[in-house]
Coordinates of C-alpha atoms in Angstrom, one line a residue:
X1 CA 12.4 29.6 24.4
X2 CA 9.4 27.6 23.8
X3 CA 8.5 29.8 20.8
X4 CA 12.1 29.6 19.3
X5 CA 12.0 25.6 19.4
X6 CA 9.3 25.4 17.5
X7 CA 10.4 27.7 14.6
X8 CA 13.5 25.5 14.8
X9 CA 11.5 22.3 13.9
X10 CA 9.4 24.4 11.3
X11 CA 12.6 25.3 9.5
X12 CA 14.4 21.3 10.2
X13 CA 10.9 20.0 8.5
X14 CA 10.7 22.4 5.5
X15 CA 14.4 21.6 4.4
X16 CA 13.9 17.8 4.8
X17 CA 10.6 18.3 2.7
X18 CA 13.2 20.4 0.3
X19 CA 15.4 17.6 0.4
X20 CA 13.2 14.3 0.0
X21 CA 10.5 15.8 -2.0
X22 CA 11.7 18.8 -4.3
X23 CA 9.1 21.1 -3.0
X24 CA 10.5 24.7 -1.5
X25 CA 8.0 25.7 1.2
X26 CA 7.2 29.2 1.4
X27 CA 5.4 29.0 5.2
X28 CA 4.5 26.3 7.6
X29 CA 1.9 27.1 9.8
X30 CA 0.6 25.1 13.0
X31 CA -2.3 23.0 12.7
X32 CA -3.6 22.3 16.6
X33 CA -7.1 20.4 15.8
X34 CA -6.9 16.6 16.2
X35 CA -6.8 14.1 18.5
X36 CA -3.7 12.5 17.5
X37 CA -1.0 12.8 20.2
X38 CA 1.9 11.4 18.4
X39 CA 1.2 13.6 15.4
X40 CA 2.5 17.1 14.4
X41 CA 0.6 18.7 11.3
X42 CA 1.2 21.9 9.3
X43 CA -0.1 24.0 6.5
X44 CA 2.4 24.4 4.5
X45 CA 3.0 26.7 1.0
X46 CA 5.0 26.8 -1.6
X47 CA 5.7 29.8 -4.2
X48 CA 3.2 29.6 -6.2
X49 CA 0.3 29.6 -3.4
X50 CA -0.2 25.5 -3.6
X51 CA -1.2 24.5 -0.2
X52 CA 0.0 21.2 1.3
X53 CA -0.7 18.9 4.9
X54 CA 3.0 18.3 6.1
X55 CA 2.5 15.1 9.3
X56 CA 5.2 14.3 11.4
X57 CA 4.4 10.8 12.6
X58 CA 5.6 9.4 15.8
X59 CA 2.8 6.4 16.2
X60 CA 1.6 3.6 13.8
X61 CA 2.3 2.5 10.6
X62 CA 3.1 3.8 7.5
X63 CA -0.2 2.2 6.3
X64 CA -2.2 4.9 6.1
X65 CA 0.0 6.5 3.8
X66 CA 0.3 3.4 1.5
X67 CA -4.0 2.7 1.5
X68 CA -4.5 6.3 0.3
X69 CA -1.9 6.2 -2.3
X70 CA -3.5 2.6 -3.2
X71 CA -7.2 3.9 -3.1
X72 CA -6.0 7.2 -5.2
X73 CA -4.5 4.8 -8.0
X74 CA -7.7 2.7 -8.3
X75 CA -10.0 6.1 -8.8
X76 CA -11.8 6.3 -5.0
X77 CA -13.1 9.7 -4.9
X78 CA -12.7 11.5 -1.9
X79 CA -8.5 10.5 -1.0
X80 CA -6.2 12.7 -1.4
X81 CA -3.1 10.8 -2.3
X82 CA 0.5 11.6 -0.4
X83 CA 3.2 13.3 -2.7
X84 CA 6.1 10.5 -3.3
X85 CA 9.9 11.4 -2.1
X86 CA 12.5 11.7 -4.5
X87 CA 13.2 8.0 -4.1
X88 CA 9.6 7.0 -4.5
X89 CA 8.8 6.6 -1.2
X90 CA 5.6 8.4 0.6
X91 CA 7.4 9.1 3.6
X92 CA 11.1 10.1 4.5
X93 CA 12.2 9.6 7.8
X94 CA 12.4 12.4 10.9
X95 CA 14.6 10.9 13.6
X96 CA 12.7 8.0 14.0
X97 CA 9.3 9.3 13.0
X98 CA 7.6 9.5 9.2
X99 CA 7.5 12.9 7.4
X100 CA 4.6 12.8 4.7
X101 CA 3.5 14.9 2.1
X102 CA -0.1 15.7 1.0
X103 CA -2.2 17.9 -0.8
X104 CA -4.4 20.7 1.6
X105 CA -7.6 20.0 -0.6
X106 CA -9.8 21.7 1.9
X107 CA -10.2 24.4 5.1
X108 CA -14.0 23.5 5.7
X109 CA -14.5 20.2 7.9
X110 CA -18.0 18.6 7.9
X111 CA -18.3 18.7 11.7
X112 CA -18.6 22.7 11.7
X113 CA -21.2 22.5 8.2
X114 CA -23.5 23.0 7.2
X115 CA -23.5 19.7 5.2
X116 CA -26.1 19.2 2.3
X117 CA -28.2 16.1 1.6
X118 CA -25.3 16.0 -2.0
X119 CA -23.0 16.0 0.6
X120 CA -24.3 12.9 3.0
X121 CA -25.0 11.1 -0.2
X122 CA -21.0 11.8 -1.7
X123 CA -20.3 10.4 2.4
X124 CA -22.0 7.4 1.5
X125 CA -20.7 7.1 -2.4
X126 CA -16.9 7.6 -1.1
X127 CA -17.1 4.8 1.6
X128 CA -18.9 2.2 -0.9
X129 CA -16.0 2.9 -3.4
X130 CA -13.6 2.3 -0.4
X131 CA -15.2 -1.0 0.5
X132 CA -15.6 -2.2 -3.0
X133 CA -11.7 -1.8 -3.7
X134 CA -9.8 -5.4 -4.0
X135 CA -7.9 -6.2 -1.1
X136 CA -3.9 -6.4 -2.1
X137 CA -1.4 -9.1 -0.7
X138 CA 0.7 -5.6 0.8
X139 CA -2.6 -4.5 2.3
X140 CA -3.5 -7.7 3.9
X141 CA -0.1 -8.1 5.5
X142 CA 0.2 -4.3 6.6
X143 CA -3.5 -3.7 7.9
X144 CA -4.7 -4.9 11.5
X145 CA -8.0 -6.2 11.7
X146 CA -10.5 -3.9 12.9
X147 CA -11.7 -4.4 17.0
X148 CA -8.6 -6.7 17.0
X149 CA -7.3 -4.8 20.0
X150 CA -10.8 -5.4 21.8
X151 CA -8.6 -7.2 24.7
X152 CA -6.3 -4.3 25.8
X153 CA -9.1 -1.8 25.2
X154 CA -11.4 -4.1 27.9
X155 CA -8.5 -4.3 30.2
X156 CA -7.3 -0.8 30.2
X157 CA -11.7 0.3 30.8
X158 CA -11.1 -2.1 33.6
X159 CA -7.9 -1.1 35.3
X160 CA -9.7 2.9 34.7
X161 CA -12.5 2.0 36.4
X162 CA -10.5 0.3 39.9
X163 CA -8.4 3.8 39.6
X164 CA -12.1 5.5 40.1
X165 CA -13.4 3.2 42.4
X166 CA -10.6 3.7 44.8
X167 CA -8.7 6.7 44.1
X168 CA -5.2 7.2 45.6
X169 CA -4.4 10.1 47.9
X170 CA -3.1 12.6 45.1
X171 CA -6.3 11.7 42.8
X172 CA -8.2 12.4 46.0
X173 CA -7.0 16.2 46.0
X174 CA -8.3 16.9 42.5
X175 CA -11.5 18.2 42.0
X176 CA -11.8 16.5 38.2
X177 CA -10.9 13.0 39.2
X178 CA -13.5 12.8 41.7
X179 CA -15.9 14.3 39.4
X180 CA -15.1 11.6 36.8
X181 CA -15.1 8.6 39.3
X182 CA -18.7 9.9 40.0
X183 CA -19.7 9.6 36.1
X184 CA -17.5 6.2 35.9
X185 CA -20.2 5.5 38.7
X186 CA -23.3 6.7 37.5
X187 CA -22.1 4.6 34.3
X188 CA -21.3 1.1 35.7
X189 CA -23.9 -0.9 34.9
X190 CA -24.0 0.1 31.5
X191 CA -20.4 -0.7 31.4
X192 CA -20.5 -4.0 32.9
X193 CA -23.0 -4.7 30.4
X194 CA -20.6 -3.0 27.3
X195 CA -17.4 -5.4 28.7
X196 CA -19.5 -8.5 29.1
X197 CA -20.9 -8.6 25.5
X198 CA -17.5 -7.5 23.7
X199 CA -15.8 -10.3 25.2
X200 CA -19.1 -12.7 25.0
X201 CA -19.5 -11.8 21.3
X202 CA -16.0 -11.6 19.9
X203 CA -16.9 -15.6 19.8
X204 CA -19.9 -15.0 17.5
X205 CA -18.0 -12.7 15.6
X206 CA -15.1 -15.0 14.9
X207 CA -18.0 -18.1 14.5
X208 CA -19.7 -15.5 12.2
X209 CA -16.8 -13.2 10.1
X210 CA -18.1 -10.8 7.7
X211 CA -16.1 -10.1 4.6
X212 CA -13.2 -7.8 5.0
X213 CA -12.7 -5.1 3.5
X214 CA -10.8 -1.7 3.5
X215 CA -12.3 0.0 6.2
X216 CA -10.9 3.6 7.2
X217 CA -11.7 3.2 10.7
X218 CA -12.7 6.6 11.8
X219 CA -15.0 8.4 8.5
X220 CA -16.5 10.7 11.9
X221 CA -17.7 14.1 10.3
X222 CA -14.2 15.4 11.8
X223 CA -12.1 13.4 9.4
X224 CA -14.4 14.9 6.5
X225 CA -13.9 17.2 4.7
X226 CA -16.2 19.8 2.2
X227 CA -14.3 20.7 -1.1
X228 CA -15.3 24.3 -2.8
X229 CA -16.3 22.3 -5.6
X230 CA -18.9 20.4 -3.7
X231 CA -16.8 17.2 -3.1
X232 CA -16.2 15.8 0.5
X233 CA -12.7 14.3 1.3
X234 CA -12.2 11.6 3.5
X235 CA -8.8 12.5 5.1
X236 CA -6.3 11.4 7.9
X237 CA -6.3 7.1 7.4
X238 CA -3.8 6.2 10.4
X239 CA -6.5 4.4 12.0
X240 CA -7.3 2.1 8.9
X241 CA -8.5 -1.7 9.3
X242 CA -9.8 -4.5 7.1
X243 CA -12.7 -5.3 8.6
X244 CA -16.4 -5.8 7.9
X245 CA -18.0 -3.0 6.5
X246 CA -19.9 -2.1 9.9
X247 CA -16.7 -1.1 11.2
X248 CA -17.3 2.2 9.1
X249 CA -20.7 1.7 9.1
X250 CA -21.6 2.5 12.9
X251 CA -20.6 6.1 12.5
X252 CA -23.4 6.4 10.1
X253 CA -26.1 3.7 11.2
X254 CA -25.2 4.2 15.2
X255 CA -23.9 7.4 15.9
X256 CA -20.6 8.1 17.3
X257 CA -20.7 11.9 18.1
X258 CA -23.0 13.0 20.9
X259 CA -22.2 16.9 19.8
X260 CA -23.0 15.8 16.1
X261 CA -25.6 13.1 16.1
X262 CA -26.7 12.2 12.8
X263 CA -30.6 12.6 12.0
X264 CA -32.3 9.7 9.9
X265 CA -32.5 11.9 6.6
X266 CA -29.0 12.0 7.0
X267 CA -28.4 8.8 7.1
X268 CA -30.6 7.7 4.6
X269 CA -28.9 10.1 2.1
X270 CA -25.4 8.1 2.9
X271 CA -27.3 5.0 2.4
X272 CA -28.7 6.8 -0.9
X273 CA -24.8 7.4 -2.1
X274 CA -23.7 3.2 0.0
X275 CA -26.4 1.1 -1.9
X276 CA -27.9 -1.7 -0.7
X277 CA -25.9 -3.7 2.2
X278 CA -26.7 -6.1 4.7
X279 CA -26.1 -4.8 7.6
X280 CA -25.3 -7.3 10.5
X281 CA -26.7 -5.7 13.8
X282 CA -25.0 -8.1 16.2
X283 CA -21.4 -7.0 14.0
X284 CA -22.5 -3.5 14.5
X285 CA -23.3 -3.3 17.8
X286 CA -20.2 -5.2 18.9
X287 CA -18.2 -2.2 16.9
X288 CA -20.2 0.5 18.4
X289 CA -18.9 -1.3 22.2
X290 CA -15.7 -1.6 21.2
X291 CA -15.1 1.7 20.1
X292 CA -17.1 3.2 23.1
X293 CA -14.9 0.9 25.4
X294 CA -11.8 2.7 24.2
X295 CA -12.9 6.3 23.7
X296 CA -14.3 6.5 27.4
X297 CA -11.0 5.3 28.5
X298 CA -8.6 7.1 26.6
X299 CA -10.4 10.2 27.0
X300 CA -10.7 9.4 30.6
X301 CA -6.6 8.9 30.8
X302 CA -6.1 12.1 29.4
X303 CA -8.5 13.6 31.4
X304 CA -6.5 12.3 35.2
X305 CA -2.7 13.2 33.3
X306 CA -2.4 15.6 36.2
X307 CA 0.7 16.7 34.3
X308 CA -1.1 18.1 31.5
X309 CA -2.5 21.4 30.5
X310 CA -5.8 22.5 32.3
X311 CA -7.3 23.4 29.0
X312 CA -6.6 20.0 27.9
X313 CA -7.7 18.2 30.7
X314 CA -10.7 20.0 30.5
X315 CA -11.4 19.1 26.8
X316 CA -10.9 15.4 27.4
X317 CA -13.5 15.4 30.4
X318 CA -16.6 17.4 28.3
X319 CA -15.6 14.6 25.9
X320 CA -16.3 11.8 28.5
X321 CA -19.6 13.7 29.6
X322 CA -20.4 13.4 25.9
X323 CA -19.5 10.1 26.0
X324 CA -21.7 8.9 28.7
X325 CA -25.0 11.4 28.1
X326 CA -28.2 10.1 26.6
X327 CA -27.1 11.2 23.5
X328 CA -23.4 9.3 23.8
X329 CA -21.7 6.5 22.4
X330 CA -21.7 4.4 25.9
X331 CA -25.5 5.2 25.9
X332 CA -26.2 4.3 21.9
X333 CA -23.4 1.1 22.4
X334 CA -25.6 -0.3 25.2
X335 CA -29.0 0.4 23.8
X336 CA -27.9 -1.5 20.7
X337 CA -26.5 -4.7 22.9
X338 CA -29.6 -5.0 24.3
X339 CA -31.7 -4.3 21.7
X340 CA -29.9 -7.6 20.3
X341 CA -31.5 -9.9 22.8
X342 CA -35.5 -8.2 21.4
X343 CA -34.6 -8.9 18.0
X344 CA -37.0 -11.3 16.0
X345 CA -34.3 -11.3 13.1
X346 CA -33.2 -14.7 12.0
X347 CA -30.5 -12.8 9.3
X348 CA -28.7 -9.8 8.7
X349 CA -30.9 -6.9 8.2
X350 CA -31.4 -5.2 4.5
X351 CA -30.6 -1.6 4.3
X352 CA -31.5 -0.3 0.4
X353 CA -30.0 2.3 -0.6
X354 CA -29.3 3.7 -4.1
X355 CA -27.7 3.4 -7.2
X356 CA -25.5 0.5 -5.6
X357 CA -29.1 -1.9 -5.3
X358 CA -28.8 -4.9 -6.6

């Protein structure tokens, strides 16, 4: 039965990519990586062997959609841009959700390599040309600001850990809850001290904005892609912000992976391909919380669904482990807070790179 519905939606979604964008699909095969819960992705093919990504949207914005088309048209190496509809639009609509078209430009993601020092440095060369783009009127009005959710995100890590601390009787009888409300635990001071300084510095941050710019919001090596030709692809934009460039930054200067940490000749070959930028550690640092704030608890939510699949439930908790080991985003987040109150630095910090320098 289960089996049968999903052929059903595989043939619905290839006739309404017939019908709004001209293109007969051949196959449509079920992509299962990602973290997106609201998404449905497929590889899809046409006669003549051209492979394409075919979403099915449920969450967000169109905005994605619309920044990659934008960066595509100013020449940003690295996007592939969405295929338009018939009526020039880059999604048609799917019962309430977005149907988009784009171009498979690759099979091989940077998070399972290997990844050359041309590679890091075409990283670093595809996010300065992002950040260097202008910023439109239609961008400004369609993109959030990036850690602009920093309230919910502190109150849902809040109302996580009082689950944890005090478990009702059905979390009780589950073996993975009370192993997580042990890590939640082991992790509470550092925590205390993540919540404290989001909230404390969102007032130096507003008293102290960095220019915005288009920021993708998640460039992790699993949302990169390595071309046959040599290129790397920056892919899936649903997360994109204007923000301060240390918004994209942190996944390069502070690590965001604790399975793929990034050595320092990595990152100095992105900062090779970046160029010179002065990089704010107090903006940084406040990203690097924010964003380790709201990974630990969504992961951990997804980790207590007692409704969902073992395997996934599973998943979710090696990804709170990760989150909260030594070599974690919780761990690098708090080390980088506090390494704020030892710093000697009266300004932002200068981090030279390449041909970009000034």
């Amino acid at each position: 039965m289960v089996f049968r519905m999903v052929q059903d939606v595989a043939r619905q979604v290839a006739e309404q990519v017939r019908a709004g964008f001209g293109l007969r699909l051949s196959t449509l095969e079920s992509v299962t990586s990602g973290a997106d819960q609201h998404a449905r992705l497929w590889l899809a093919r046409d006669a003549d062997g051209s492979r394409y990504a075919v979403k099915l949207s449920g969450g967000g914005t169109s905005a994605g959609l619309v920044v990659t088309a934008y960066l595509a048209e100013q020449g940003v190496p690295g996007i592939a841009a969405p295929l338009r509809a018939d009526d020039g639009r880059l999604s048609i609509d799917n019962d309430g959700r977005r149907l988009s078209v784009v171009p498979w430009v690759s099979d091989r993601r940077a998070l399972d390599g290997p990844m050359t020092g041309a590679h890091w440095r075409l990283y670093g060369e595809v996010l300065a040309a992002v950040h260097e783009v202008p910023v439109t009127v239609e961008l400004s009005r369609l993109l959030p600001a990036g850690g602009a959710a920093y309230p919910s995100i502190v109150t849902a890590t809040r109302a996580m850990a009082a689950r944890l601390r005090d478990p009702d009787p059905v979390d009780l009888a589950d073996p993975l809850v009370m192993e997580l409300a042990g890590v939640w635990s082991a992790a509470a001071d550092r925590l205390g001290v993540l919540i404290r300084e989001v909230e404390h510095r969102a007032v130096d941050k507003r008293d102290r904005p960095g220019a915005n710019v288009v920021c993708h919001g998640d460039p992790h090596l699993g949302n990169l892609l390595l071309g046959a030709d040599g290129r790397v692809w920056l892919i899936d934009w649903d997360d994109a912000v204007l923000a301060p460039p240390e918004c994209d930054l942190m996944f390069v200067l502070g690590g965001v992976l604790a399975f793929a940490p990034i050595t320092a000749e990595q990152q100095q070959a992105v900062l090779a391909g970046y160029g010179r930028t002065d990089v704010d550690p107090v903006r940084l640092a406040w990203f690097l919380a924010v964003r380790a704030l709201d990974d630990l608890s969504d992961w951990t939510r997804q980790a207590l669904d007692l409704d969902a699949e073992a395997a996934d439930r599973d998943r979710a908790a090696r990804i709170v482990r990760g989150l909260v080991s030594p070599v974690g985003l919780v761990t690098l987040a708090d080390a980088a807070l506090r390494g704020l109150d030892r710093r000697r630095v009266a300004g932002p910090a200068s981090v030279q790179g390449g041909h970009h320098a000034e």
